[in-house]
PDB file of C-alpha atoms in Angstrom:
ATOM      1  CA  MET A  20      -4.800  -9.047 -15.985  1.00 61.00           C
ATOM      2  CA  ASN A  21      -5.444 -10.993 -19.181  1.00 66.00           C
ATOM      3  CA  LYS A  22      -4.837 -14.488 -20.486  1.00 70.00           C
ATOM      4  CA  ASP A  23      -1.216 -13.646 -21.315  1.00 72.00           C
ATOM      5  CA  ASP A  24      -0.574 -13.103 -17.595  1.00 76.00           C
ATOM      6  CA  PHE A  25      -1.053 -16.796 -16.803  1.00 83.00           C
ATOM      7  CA  PRO A  26       0.163 -19.131 -15.473  1.00 86.00           C
ATOM      8  CA  ILE A  27       1.347 -16.935 -12.604  1.00 88.00           C
ATOM      9  CA  VAL A  28       2.178 -17.243  -8.927  1.00 88.00           C
ATOM     10  CA  LEU A  29       0.363 -14.439  -7.096  1.00 90.00           C
ATOM     11  CA  GLY A  30       1.190 -12.630  -3.876  1.00 89.00           C
ATOM     12  CA  HIS A  31       3.305  -9.521  -3.329  1.00 90.00           C
ATOM     13  CA  GLU A  32       3.515  -9.041   0.454  1.00 93.00           C
ATOM     14  CA  GLY A  33       5.803 -11.416   2.299  1.00 94.00           C
ATOM     15  CA  ALA A  34       8.858 -11.974   4.442  1.00 96.00           C
ATOM     16  CA  GLY A  35      11.290 -14.843   4.593  1.00 95.00           C
ATOM     17  CA  ILE A  36      14.795 -16.152   5.053  1.00 96.00           C
ATOM     18  CA  VAL A  37      17.414 -16.327   2.319  1.00 97.00           C
ATOM     19  CA  GLU A  38      17.934 -19.969   1.348  1.00 96.00           C
ATOM     20  CA  SER A  39      20.757 -19.447  -1.148  1.00 96.00           C
ATOM     21  CA  VAL A  40      22.308 -16.765  -3.342  1.00 95.00           C
ATOM     22  CA  GLY A  41      23.433 -16.799  -6.946  1.00 93.00           C
ATOM     23  CA  PRO A  42      26.671 -15.660  -8.583  1.00 93.00           C
ATOM     24  CA  GLY A  43      27.403 -11.966  -8.135  1.00 91.00           C
ATOM     25  CA  VAL A  44      25.079 -11.472  -5.182  1.00 94.00           C
ATOM     26  CA  ASN A  45      27.028  -9.709  -2.465  1.00 91.00           C
ATOM     27  CA  GLU A  46      24.337  -7.972  -0.413  1.00 93.00           C
ATOM     28  CA  PHE A  47      22.869 -11.107   1.123  1.00 96.00           C
ATOM     29  CA  GLN A  48      23.851 -14.450   2.540  1.00 96.00           C
ATOM     30  CA  PRO A  49      21.917 -17.567   3.549  1.00 97.00           C
ATOM     31  CA  GLY A  50      20.066 -17.036   6.806  1.00 97.00           C
ATOM     32  CA  ASP A  51      19.347 -13.332   6.321  1.00 98.00           C
ATOM     33  CA  LYS A  52      15.825 -12.208   7.134  1.00 98.00           C
ATOM     34  CA  VAL A  53      14.420 -10.263   4.194  1.00 98.00           C
ATOM     35  CA  ILE A  54      11.300  -8.679   2.737  1.00 97.00           C
ATOM     36  CA  PRO A  55      10.711  -9.013  -1.033  1.00 95.00           C
ATOM     37  CA  LEU A  56       9.836  -5.729  -2.711  1.00 94.00           C
ATOM     38  CA  PRO A  57       7.251  -5.213  -5.470  1.00 90.00           C
ATOM     39  CA  PHE A  58       9.151  -2.048  -6.412  1.00 87.00           C
ATOM     40  CA  PRO A  59      12.943  -2.346  -6.846  1.00 89.00           C
ATOM     41  CA  GLN A  60      15.691   0.100  -6.038  1.00 92.00           C
ATOM     42  CA  CYS A  61      18.609  -0.377  -8.409  1.00 91.00           C
ATOM     43  CA  GLY A  62      20.540   2.528  -6.893  1.00 92.00           C
ATOM     44  CA  LYS A  63      21.996   3.515 -10.268  1.00 93.00           C
ATOM     45  CA  CYS A  64      19.270   5.158 -12.386  1.00 94.00           C
ATOM     46  CA  ARG A  65      18.352   8.858 -12.422  1.00 95.00           C
ATOM     47  CA  PHE A  66      15.338   8.174 -10.216  1.00 95.00           C
ATOM     48  CA  CYS A  67      17.224   6.233  -7.550  1.00 95.00           C
ATOM     49  CA  LYS A  68      19.866   8.951  -7.419  1.00 96.00           C
ATOM     50  CA  SER A  69      17.254  11.658  -6.883  1.00 97.00           C
ATOM     51  CA  PRO A  70      15.871  12.383  -3.387  1.00 95.00           C
ATOM     52  CA  LYS A  71      12.644  13.580  -5.020  1.00 95.00           C
ATOM     53  CA  THR A  72      11.150  10.172  -5.848  1.00 95.00           C
ATOM     54  CA  ASN A  73      11.104   6.448  -5.139  1.00 95.00           C
ATOM     55  CA  GLN A  74      10.600   5.567  -8.791  1.00 94.00           C
ATOM     56  CA  CYS A  75      13.197   3.288 -10.393  1.00 93.00           C
ATOM     57  CA  ALA A  76      13.963   2.684 -14.052  1.00 90.00           C
ATOM     58  CA  GLU A  77      13.937  -1.045 -13.325  1.00 83.00           C
ATOM     59  CA  ALA A  78      10.401  -0.991 -11.919  1.00 78.00           C
ATOM     60  CA  ARG A  79       7.839  -3.113 -13.729  1.00 55.00           C
ATOM     61  CA  ASN A  80       4.647  -2.023 -12.000  1.00 41.00           C
ATOM     62  CA  THR A  81       4.195   1.502 -13.324  1.00 39.00           C
ATOM     63  CA  ASP A  82       1.941   0.018 -16.012  1.00 40.00           C
ATOM     64  CA  SER A  83      -0.983  -2.115 -14.845  1.00 36.00           C
ATOM     65  CA  SER A  84      -0.823  -4.131 -18.059  1.00 39.00           C
ATOM     66  CA  ASN A  85       2.589  -5.404 -16.972  1.00 49.00           C
ATOM     67  CA  MET A  86       2.043  -6.693 -13.446  1.00 53.00           C
ATOM     68  CA  ARG A  87       3.837  -9.897 -14.299  1.00 52.00           C
ATOM     69  CA  ALA A  88       7.578 -10.267 -14.464  1.00 52.00           C
ATOM     70  CA  PRO A  89       9.134 -10.351 -17.930  1.00 51.00           C
ATOM     71  CA  GLN A  90       9.599 -13.628 -19.692  1.00 54.00           C
ATOM     72  CA  ASP A  91      12.913 -14.242 -17.910  1.00 62.00           C
ATOM     73  CA  SER A  92      10.998 -15.404 -14.814  1.00 74.00           C
ATOM     74  CA  ARG A  93      13.012 -18.069 -13.032  1.00 80.00           C
ATOM     75  CA  LEU A  94       9.956 -19.975 -11.801  1.00 85.00           C
ATOM     76  CA  THR A  95       8.875 -23.121 -13.597  1.00 85.00           C
ATOM     77  CA  CYS A  96       6.303 -25.836 -12.993  1.00 86.00           C
ATOM     78  CA  LYS A  97       6.645 -29.216 -14.713  1.00 88.00           C
ATOM     79  CA  GLY A  98       9.055 -27.667 -17.160  1.00 85.00           C
ATOM     80  CA  LYS A  99       6.791 -24.759 -18.081  1.00 86.00           C
ATOM     81  CA  LYS A 100       7.679 -21.155 -17.285  1.00 86.00           C
ATOM     82  CA  VAL A 101       5.506 -19.517 -14.607  1.00 87.00           C
ATOM     83  CA  LEU A 102       5.257 -15.730 -14.330  1.00 88.00           C
ATOM     84  CA  GLN A 103       5.872 -13.771 -11.133  1.00 87.00           C
ATOM     85  CA  PHE A 104       3.333 -11.269  -9.825  1.00 87.00           C
ATOM     86  CA  PHE A 105       5.104  -7.926  -9.397  1.00 85.00           C
ATOM     87  CA  GLY A 106       8.312  -9.910  -9.636  1.00 84.00           C
ATOM     88  CA  THR A 107       7.749 -11.380  -6.161  1.00 88.00           C
ATOM     89  CA  SER A 108       5.221 -14.284  -6.044  1.00 89.00           C
ATOM     90  CA  THR A 109       4.927 -14.590  -2.275  1.00 90.00           C
ATOM     91  CA  PHE A 110       2.073 -17.129  -2.285  1.00 90.00           C
ATOM     92  CA  SER A 111       4.676 -19.862  -2.404  1.00 90.00           C
ATOM     93  CA  GLN A 112       7.176 -21.769  -0.296  1.00 90.00           C
ATOM     94  CA  TYR A 113      10.106 -20.496  -2.343  1.00 91.00           C
ATOM     95  CA  THR A 114      10.610 -17.595  -4.720  1.00 92.00           C
ATOM     96  CA  VAL A 115      13.555 -16.272  -6.735  1.00 91.00           C
ATOM     97  CA  MET A 116      14.271 -12.547  -6.503  1.00 89.00           C
ATOM     98  CA  ASN A 117      16.653 -10.033  -8.000  1.00 90.00           C
ATOM     99  CA  GLN A 118      18.786  -8.580  -5.201  1.00 92.00           C
ATOM    100  CA  MET A 119      17.696  -5.036  -6.072  1.00 92.00           C
ATOM    101  CA  ALA A 120      14.138  -6.003  -5.076  1.00 92.00           C
ATOM    102  CA  VAL A 121      14.939  -7.447  -1.653  1.00 96.00           C
ATOM    103  CA  ALA A 122      15.423  -5.603   1.646  1.00 97.00           C
ATOM    104  CA  LYS A 123      17.519  -7.045   4.463  1.00 98.00           C
ATOM    105  CA  ILE A 124      15.855  -6.495   7.828  1.00 98.00           C
ATOM    106  CA  ASP A 125      16.674  -6.740  11.525  1.00 98.00           C
ATOM    107  CA  PRO A 126      17.187 -10.399  12.546  1.00 97.00           C
ATOM    108  CA  ALA A 127      14.950  -9.793  15.574  1.00 98.00           C
ATOM    109  CA  ALA A 128      11.963  -8.951  13.389  1.00 98.00           C
ATOM    110  CA  PRO A 129       8.996 -11.388  13.529  1.00 97.00           C
ATOM    111  CA  LEU A 130       8.335 -12.415   9.942  1.00 96.00           C
ATOM    112  CA  ASP A 131       4.633 -13.057  10.586  1.00 94.00           C
ATOM    113  CA  LYS A 132       4.177  -9.356  11.371  1.00 96.00           C
ATOM    114  CA  VAL A 133       6.698  -7.361   9.347  1.00 97.00           C
ATOM    115  CA  PHE A 134       5.613  -8.933   6.040  1.00 96.00           C
ATOM    116  CA  LEU A 135       2.970  -6.203   6.004  1.00 96.00           C
ATOM    117  CA  LEU A 136       5.688  -3.635   5.351  1.00 97.00           C
ATOM    118  CA  GLY A 137       6.336  -5.068   1.894  1.00 96.00           C
ATOM    119  CA  CYS A 138       3.509  -2.965   0.495  1.00 95.00           C
ATOM    120  CA  GLY A 139       0.269  -1.961   2.220  1.00 95.00           C
ATOM    121  CA  ILE A 140       1.419  -0.372   5.451  1.00 97.00           C
ATOM    122  CA  CYS A 141       4.299   1.577   3.925  1.00 97.00           C
ATOM    123  CA  THR A 142       1.944   2.675   1.148  1.00 98.00           C
ATOM    124  CA  GLY A 143      -0.671   4.215   3.421  1.00 98.00           C
ATOM    125  CA  TYR A 144       1.592   5.479   6.189  1.00 98.00           C
ATOM    126  CA  GLY A 145       4.079   7.027   3.789  1.00 98.00           C
ATOM    127  CA  ALA A 146       1.355   8.643   1.711  1.00 98.00           C
ATOM    128  CA  ALA A 147       0.467  10.692   4.792  1.00 98.00           C
ATOM    129  CA  VAL A 148       3.919  11.501   6.169  1.00 98.00           C
ATOM    130  CA  ASN A 149       6.042  11.596   2.996  1.00 98.00           C
ATOM    131  CA  ASP A 150       3.749  12.609   0.136  1.00 98.00           C
ATOM    132  CA  ALA A 151       0.896  14.566   1.709  1.00 98.00           C
ATOM    133  CA  LYS A 152       3.323  15.886   4.337  1.00 98.00           C
ATOM    134  CA  VAL A 153       0.553  16.163   6.916  1.00 98.00           C
ATOM    135  CA  GLU A 154       1.251  18.943   9.406  1.00 98.00           C
ATOM    136  CA  PRO A 155       0.578  19.086  13.173  1.00 98.00           C
ATOM    137  CA  GLY A 156      -2.844  20.443  14.048  1.00 98.00           C
ATOM    138  CA  SER A 157      -4.305  19.771  10.596  1.00 98.00           C
ATOM    139  CA  THR A 158      -7.546  18.097   9.551  1.00 98.00           C
ATOM    140  CA  CYS A 159      -7.399  14.996   7.343  1.00 98.00           C
ATOM    141  CA  ALA A 160      -9.870  12.718   5.576  1.00 98.00           C
ATOM    142  CA  VAL A 161      -9.032   9.134   4.641  1.00 98.00           C
ATOM    143  CA  PHE A 162     -11.260   7.419   2.076  1.00 98.00           C
ATOM    144  CA  GLY A 163     -11.328   3.620   2.385  1.00 97.00           C
ATOM    145  CA  LEU A 164     -10.456   1.700   5.535  1.00 97.00           C
ATOM    146  CA  GLY A 165      -8.652  -1.353   4.258  1.00 94.00           C
ATOM    147  CA  ALA A 166      -5.093  -1.942   5.408  1.00 95.00           C
ATOM    148  CA  VAL A 167      -3.763   0.908   3.248  1.00 97.00           C
ATOM    149  CA  GLY A 168      -6.382   3.357   4.508  1.00 98.00           C
ATOM    150  CA  LEU A 169      -5.863   2.385   8.141  1.00 98.00           C
ATOM    151  CA  ALA A 170      -2.134   2.838   7.661  1.00 98.00           C
ATOM    152  CA  ALA A 171      -2.862   6.303   6.246  1.00 98.00           C
ATOM    153  CA  VAL A 172      -4.886   7.066   9.386  1.00 98.00           C
ATOM    154  CA  MET A 173      -1.912   5.916  11.469  1.00 98.00           C
ATOM    155  CA  GLY A 174       0.379   8.149   9.421  1.00 98.00           C
ATOM    156  CA  CYS A 175      -1.868  11.177   9.872  1.00 98.00           C
ATOM    157  CA  LYS A 176      -1.860  10.637  13.625  1.00 98.00           C
ATOM    158  CA  ALA A 177       1.921  10.189  13.710  1.00 98.00           C
ATOM    159  CA  ALA A 178       2.288  13.472  11.812  1.00 98.00           C
ATOM    160  CA  GLY A 179       0.237  15.281  14.454  1.00 98.00           C
ATOM    161  CA  ALA A 180      -3.120  15.741  12.727  1.00 98.00           C
ATOM    162  CA  LYS A 181      -5.710  17.087  15.165  1.00 98.00           C
ATOM    163  CA  ARG A 182      -8.738  15.670  13.372  1.00 98.00           C
ATOM    164  CA  ILE A 183      -8.806  12.532  11.209  1.00 98.00           C
ATOM    165  CA  ILE A 184     -12.068  11.732   9.436  1.00 98.00           C
ATOM    166  CA  ALA A 185     -12.409   8.094   8.350  1.00 98.00           C
ATOM    167  CA  VAL A 186     -14.729   7.525   5.366  1.00 98.00           C
ATOM    168  CA  ASP A 187     -16.058   4.082   4.424  1.00 97.00           C
ATOM    169  CA  ILE A 188     -19.328   2.418   3.434  1.00 96.00           C
ATOM    170  CA  ASN A 189     -18.675  -0.438   5.884  1.00 94.00           C
ATOM    171  CA  PRO A 190     -19.398   0.845   9.406  1.00 94.00           C
ATOM    172  CA  GLU A 191     -17.852  -2.291  10.923  1.00 92.00           C
ATOM    173  CA  LYS A 192     -14.441  -0.801  10.122  1.00 94.00           C
ATOM    174  CA  PHE A 193     -14.910   2.307  12.218  1.00 95.00           C
ATOM    175  CA  GLU A 194     -13.884   0.755  15.533  1.00 95.00           C
ATOM    176  CA  LYS A 195     -10.682  -0.517  13.937  1.00 95.00           C
ATOM    177  CA  ALA A 196      -9.988   2.959  12.529  1.00 97.00           C
ATOM    178  CA  LYS A 197     -10.298   4.407  16.023  1.00 97.00           C
ATOM    179  CA  VAL A 198      -7.434   2.143  17.140  1.00 97.00           C
ATOM    180  CA  PHE A 199      -5.168   3.815  14.579  1.00 98.00           C
ATOM    181  CA  GLY A 200      -6.175   7.359  15.473  1.00 98.00           C
ATOM    182  CA  ALA A 201      -9.376   8.297  13.621  1.00 98.00           C
ATOM    183  CA  THR A 202     -11.463  10.899  15.426  1.00 98.00           C
ATOM    184  CA  ASP A 203     -14.556  11.085  13.195  1.00 98.00           C
ATOM    185  CA  PHE A 204     -16.396   8.537  11.063  1.00 97.00           C
ATOM    186  CA  VAL A 205     -18.560   9.101   8.011  1.00 98.00           C
ATOM    187  CA  ASN A 206     -20.535   6.573   5.993  1.00 98.00           C
ATOM    188  CA  PRO A 207     -21.508   8.136   2.630  1.00 97.00           C
ATOM    189  CA  LYS A 208     -24.610   5.934   2.595  1.00 97.00           C
ATOM    190  CA  ASP A 209     -25.947   7.815   5.615  1.00 97.00           C
ATOM    191  CA  HIS A 210     -26.188  11.067   3.661  1.00 97.00           C
ATOM    192  CA  ASN A 211     -28.286  12.299   0.756  1.00 97.00           C
ATOM    193  CA  LYS A 212     -25.674  14.693  -0.611  1.00 97.00           C
ATOM    194  CA  PRO A 213     -22.177  14.196  -2.022  1.00 97.00           C
ATOM    195  CA  ILE A 214     -19.570  13.161   0.521  1.00 98.00           C
ATOM    196  CA  SER A 215     -17.428  16.160  -0.440  1.00 98.00           C
ATOM    197  CA  GLU A 216     -20.245  18.468   0.677  1.00 98.00           C
ATOM    198  CA  VAL A 217     -20.624  16.521   3.920  1.00 98.00           C
ATOM    199  CA  LEU A 218     -16.936  16.917   4.726  1.00 98.00           C
ATOM    200  CA  THR A 219     -16.891  20.568   3.667  1.00 98.00           C
ATOM    201  CA  ASP A 220     -19.752  21.287   6.059  1.00 98.00           C
ATOM    202  CA  MET A 221     -18.038  19.355   8.861  1.00 97.00           C
ATOM    203  CA  THR A 222     -14.759  21.255   8.484  1.00 98.00           C
ATOM    204  CA  ASN A 223     -15.763  24.834   7.746  1.00 97.00           C
ATOM    205  CA  GLY A 224     -14.732  24.735   4.101  1.00 97.00           C
ATOM    206  CA  GLY A 225     -12.802  21.519   3.591  1.00 98.00           C
ATOM    207  CA  VAL A 226     -10.019  19.369   4.982  1.00 98.00           C
ATOM    208  CA  ASP A 227      -6.340  20.241   4.787  1.00 98.00           C
ATOM    209  CA  TYR A 228      -5.402  16.793   3.455  1.00 98.00           C
ATOM    210  CA  SER A 229      -7.334  13.952   1.873  1.00 98.00           C
ATOM    211  CA  LEU A 230      -6.082  10.497   0.960  1.00 98.00           C
ATOM    212  CA  GLU A 231      -7.980   8.226  -1.436  1.00 98.00           C
ATOM    213  CA  CYS A 232      -7.074   4.631  -0.558  1.00 98.00           C
ATOM    214  CA  ILE A 233      -9.533   2.691  -2.729  1.00 97.00           C
ATOM    215  CA  GLY A 234      -8.590   3.010  -6.386  1.00 95.00           C
ATOM    216  CA  ASN A 235     -11.957   4.420  -7.506  1.00 96.00           C
ATOM    217  CA  VAL A 236     -11.764   7.402  -9.859  1.00 96.00           C
ATOM    218  CA  GLU A 237     -15.053   8.867  -8.633  1.00 97.00           C
ATOM    219  CA  VAL A 238     -13.819   8.764  -5.051  1.00 97.00           C
ATOM    220  CA  MET A 239     -10.545  10.362  -6.179  1.00 97.00           C
ATOM    221  CA  ARG A 240     -12.525  13.356  -7.373  1.00 97.00           C
ATOM    222  CA  SER A 241     -14.575  13.427  -4.178  1.00 98.00           C
ATOM    223  CA  ALA A 242     -11.355  13.447  -2.167  1.00 98.00           C
ATOM    224  CA  LEU A 243     -10.097  16.437  -4.146  1.00 98.00           C
ATOM    225  CA  GLU A 244     -13.391  18.292  -3.765  1.00 98.00           C
ATOM    226  CA  SER A 245     -13.291  17.642  -0.016  1.00 98.00           C
ATOM    227  CA  CYS A 246     -10.110  19.704   0.312  1.00 98.00           C
ATOM    228  CA  VAL A 247     -10.133  23.343   1.349  1.00 98.00           C
ATOM    229  CA  LYS A 248      -9.322  25.788  -1.411  1.00 97.00           C
ATOM    230  CA  GLY A 249      -6.062  27.676  -1.141  1.00 97.00           C
ATOM    231  CA  TRP A 250      -3.871  24.931   0.282  1.00 98.00           C
ATOM    232  CA  GLY A 251      -5.724  21.613   0.402  1.00 98.00           C
ATOM    233  CA  VAL A 252      -3.725  18.565  -0.729  1.00 98.00           C
ATOM    234  CA  ALA A 253      -5.419  15.455  -2.150  1.00 98.00           C
ATOM    235  CA  VAL A 254      -3.287  12.329  -2.557  1.00 98.00           C
ATOM    236  CA  ILE A 255      -4.254   9.413  -4.796  1.00 98.00           C
ATOM    237  CA  VAL A 256      -3.070   6.241  -3.075  1.00 98.00           C
ATOM    238  CA  GLY A 257      -5.453   3.575  -4.386  1.00 96.00           C
ATOM    239  CA  PHE A 258      -4.172   1.814  -7.499  1.00 91.00           C
ATOM    240  CA  THR A 259      -6.133   1.574 -10.743  1.00 88.00           C
ATOM    241  CA  ASP A 260      -5.529   2.113 -14.426  1.00 85.00           C
ATOM    242  CA  LYS A 261      -8.942   1.122 -15.778  1.00 84.00           C
ATOM    243  CA  ASP A 262     -10.598   4.515 -16.077  1.00 89.00           C
ATOM    244  CA  ASP A 263      -9.762   8.143 -16.730  1.00 92.00           C
ATOM    245  CA  PHE A 264     -10.350  10.626 -13.949  1.00 90.00           C
ATOM    246  CA  ALA A 265     -11.454  14.235 -14.187  1.00 92.00           C
ATOM    247  CA  ALA A 266     -11.916  17.460 -12.272  1.00 93.00           C
ATOM    248  CA  ARG A 267     -12.867  21.044 -13.059  1.00 94.00           C
ATOM    249  CA  PRO A 268      -9.770  23.214 -13.649  1.00 96.00           C
ATOM    250  CA  ILE A 269     -10.987  25.829 -11.152  1.00 95.00           C
ATOM    251  CA  GLN A 270     -10.617  23.245  -8.390  1.00 94.00           C
ATOM    252  CA  LEU A 271      -6.850  23.317  -8.938  1.00 96.00           C
ATOM    253  CA  ILE A 272      -6.614  26.952  -9.988  1.00 96.00           C
ATOM    254  CA  ALA A 273      -8.110  27.799  -6.590  1.00 96.00           C
ATOM    255  CA  GLY A 274      -4.975  26.450  -4.950  1.00 97.00           C
ATOM    256  CA  ARG A 275      -5.614  22.791  -4.300  1.00 98.00           C
ATOM    257  CA  THR A 276      -2.902  20.221  -5.073  1.00 98.00           C
ATOM    258  CA  TRP A 277      -3.752  16.818  -6.574  1.00 98.00           C
ATOM    259  CA  LYS A 278      -0.938  14.301  -6.520  1.00 97.00           C
ATOM    260  CA  GLY A 279      -0.209  10.577  -6.500  1.00 97.00           C
ATOM    261  CA  SER A 280       1.761   8.276  -4.243  1.00 97.00           C
ATOM    262  CA  THR A 281       3.552   4.981  -4.900  1.00 95.00           C
ATOM    263  CA  LEU A 282       4.445   2.816  -1.899  1.00 95.00           C
ATOM    264  CA  GLY A 283       4.261   5.838   0.355  1.00 97.00           C
ATOM    265  CA  GLY A 284       7.195   7.549  -1.306  1.00 97.00           C
ATOM    266  CA  TYR A 285       9.675   5.180   0.339  1.00 97.00           C
ATOM    267  CA  LYS A 286      12.811   4.074  -1.465  1.00 96.00           C
ATOM    268  CA  MET A 287      12.037   0.515  -0.518  1.00 94.00           C
ATOM    269  CA  LYS A 288      15.438  -1.094   0.043  1.00 95.00           C
ATOM    270  CA  THR A 289      16.283   1.553   2.621  1.00 94.00           C
ATOM    271  CA  GLY A 290      12.800   2.573   3.733  1.00 96.00           C
ATOM    272  CA  VAL A 291      11.465  -0.880   4.618  1.00 97.00           C
ATOM    273  CA  PRO A 292      14.293  -1.719   7.066  1.00 97.00           C
ATOM    274  CA  GLU A 293      13.692   1.665   8.732  1.00 98.00           C
ATOM    275  CA  MET A 294       9.993   0.863   9.108  1.00 98.00           C
ATOM    276  CA  VAL A 295      10.879  -2.532  10.595  1.00 98.00           C
ATOM    277  CA  LYS A 296      12.988  -0.748  13.205  1.00 98.00           C
ATOM    278  CA  ALA A 297      10.124   1.649  13.874  1.00 98.00           C
ATOM    279  CA  TYR A 298       7.869  -1.344  14.582  1.00 98.00           C
ATOM    280  CA  LEU A 299      10.429  -3.007  16.854  1.00 98.00           C
ATOM    281  CA  ASN A 300      10.759   0.299  18.740  1.00 98.00           C
ATOM    282  CA  GLY A 301       6.993   0.596  19.187  1.00 97.00           C
ATOM    283  CA  LYS A 302       6.608   3.626  16.944  1.00 97.00           C
ATOM    284  CA  ILE A 303       4.150   2.050  14.482  1.00 98.00           C
ATOM    285  CA  LYS A 304       1.488  -0.625  14.809  1.00 97.00           C
ATOM    286  CA  LEU A 305       1.443  -3.848  12.811  1.00 97.00           C
ATOM    287  CA  ASP A 306      -0.185  -6.526  14.963  1.00 96.00           C
ATOM    288  CA  GLU A 307      -3.473  -4.635  14.916  1.00 96.00           C
ATOM    289  CA  PHE A 308      -3.763  -4.976  11.131  1.00 95.00           C
ATOM    290  CA  ILE A 309      -3.782  -8.773  11.269  1.00 93.00           C
ATOM    291  CA  THR A 310      -7.289 -10.100  11.834  1.00 89.00           C
ATOM    292  CA  HIS A 311      -6.705 -13.725  10.785  1.00 89.00           C
ATOM    293  CA  ASN A 312      -3.903 -16.281  10.778  1.00 90.00           C
ATOM    294  CA  MET A 313      -4.240 -19.052   8.205  1.00 90.00           C
ATOM    295  CA  THR A 314      -2.168 -21.479   6.172  1.00 88.00           C
ATOM    296  CA  LEU A 315      -1.343 -21.172   2.488  1.00 86.00           C
ATOM    297  CA  ALA A 316      -3.734 -24.067   1.857  1.00 87.00           C
ATOM    298  CA  GLN A 317      -6.551 -21.834   3.174  1.00 90.00           C
ATOM    299  CA  ILE A 318      -5.787 -18.961   0.827  1.00 88.00           C
ATOM    300  CA  ASN A 319      -9.144 -19.130  -0.963  1.00 91.00           C
ATOM    301  CA  ASP A 320     -10.925 -18.832   2.380  1.00 92.00           C
ATOM    302  CA  ALA A 321      -8.772 -15.808   3.187  1.00 89.00           C
ATOM    303  CA  ILE A 322      -9.717 -14.138  -0.087  1.00 88.00           C
ATOM    304  CA  GLN A 323     -13.403 -14.749   0.612  1.00 91.00           C
ATOM    305  CA  LEU A 324     -13.062 -13.042   3.994  1.00 89.00           C
ATOM    306  CA  LEU A 325     -11.399 -10.082   2.312  1.00 84.00           C
ATOM    307  CA  GLU A 326     -14.063  -9.810  -0.393  1.00 85.00           C
ATOM    308  CA  HIS A 327     -16.802  -9.715   2.255  1.00 83.00           C
ATOM    309  CA  GLY A 328     -15.060  -7.073   4.342  1.00 81.00           C
ATOM    310  CA  LYS A 329     -14.439  -9.477   7.217  1.00 82.00           C
ATOM    311  CA  CYS A 330     -10.683  -9.038   7.463  1.00 83.00           C
ATOM    312  CA  ILE A 331      -8.034  -6.355   7.106  1.00 84.00           C
ATOM    313  CA  ARG A 332      -4.995  -8.550   6.537  1.00 83.00           C
ATOM    314  CA  THR A 333      -4.522 -12.304   6.872  1.00 79.00           C
ATOM    315  CA  ALA A 334      -1.135 -13.699   7.826  1.00 82.00           C
ATOM    316  CA  LEU A 335      -0.500 -16.841   5.761  1.00 81.00           C
ATOM    317  CA  SER A 336       2.015 -19.230   7.257  1.00 75.00           C
ATOM    318  CA  VAL A 337       4.163 -20.988   4.673  1.00 71.00           C
ATOM    319  CA  SER A 338       6.576 -23.780   5.567  1.00 66.00           C
ATOM    320  CA  PRO A 339       9.200 -25.189   3.170  1.00 61.00           C
ATOM    321  CA  PRO A 340       8.426 -28.688   1.885  1.00 57.00           C
TER     322      PRO A 340
END
């Protein structure tokens, strides 16, 4: 972000209740429980009409230099326009959304839990089941054990992976990863050779699937090199656009696949409500991701906890004024 991205209201994961609707809005009514979406689904463009992707021509976040909403943001403060982060701005008591970027959810859903499905959990879980297409009996490696990485572990387990190797430099996260299905744990700092070599040795030639959930281009390459030649699939899940990444052509010529994933491949307006139902039916975990409950006034404390690796996700309670 740069100086042109301010002032801005941050936050992109949230859940709430519709307070009012504008002219022409026919999908929602006051009182509906909803989840705002950082990635819209217009339903009309070539991408929305294709079953091959969850991209949308109306999406703003395919370019990291444009994380803010366009200048038609409907938020103002003291008469001055305020930008919206990913078009959502959930660190607030109220926000104004386009109906194509809102998902209506089951009225029984607890908002202080299902807010996680607005981004992180769908991103990691879907990367495993939708984009990697993890198969039963396979071996997987997940790099980075934040909320997205833990959700990827959960997705690998749901898909039937036999062995799930969790990789992180913070060993305090390993017990949490076990809750979501990890079977092995590797701290790169404990080894004097590249992590890709460590995993190759552990798996008789490499893992079937690897998921990079950090956003570090060096780790992206390590994840690729950790895959078995012939059929290994490496999925880039972590978001960054700061650096170029690279690999030797022979690593792909040998049969590996290197691909990316956005929000777990879910078409969000339809996918998020389905994930909410999965949670209500006990098919996915959400409560276990939440390590702290705080108020919006404590948001700086929450960010400090996150920076020091002391929390996975904090649920911020926001009450209307």
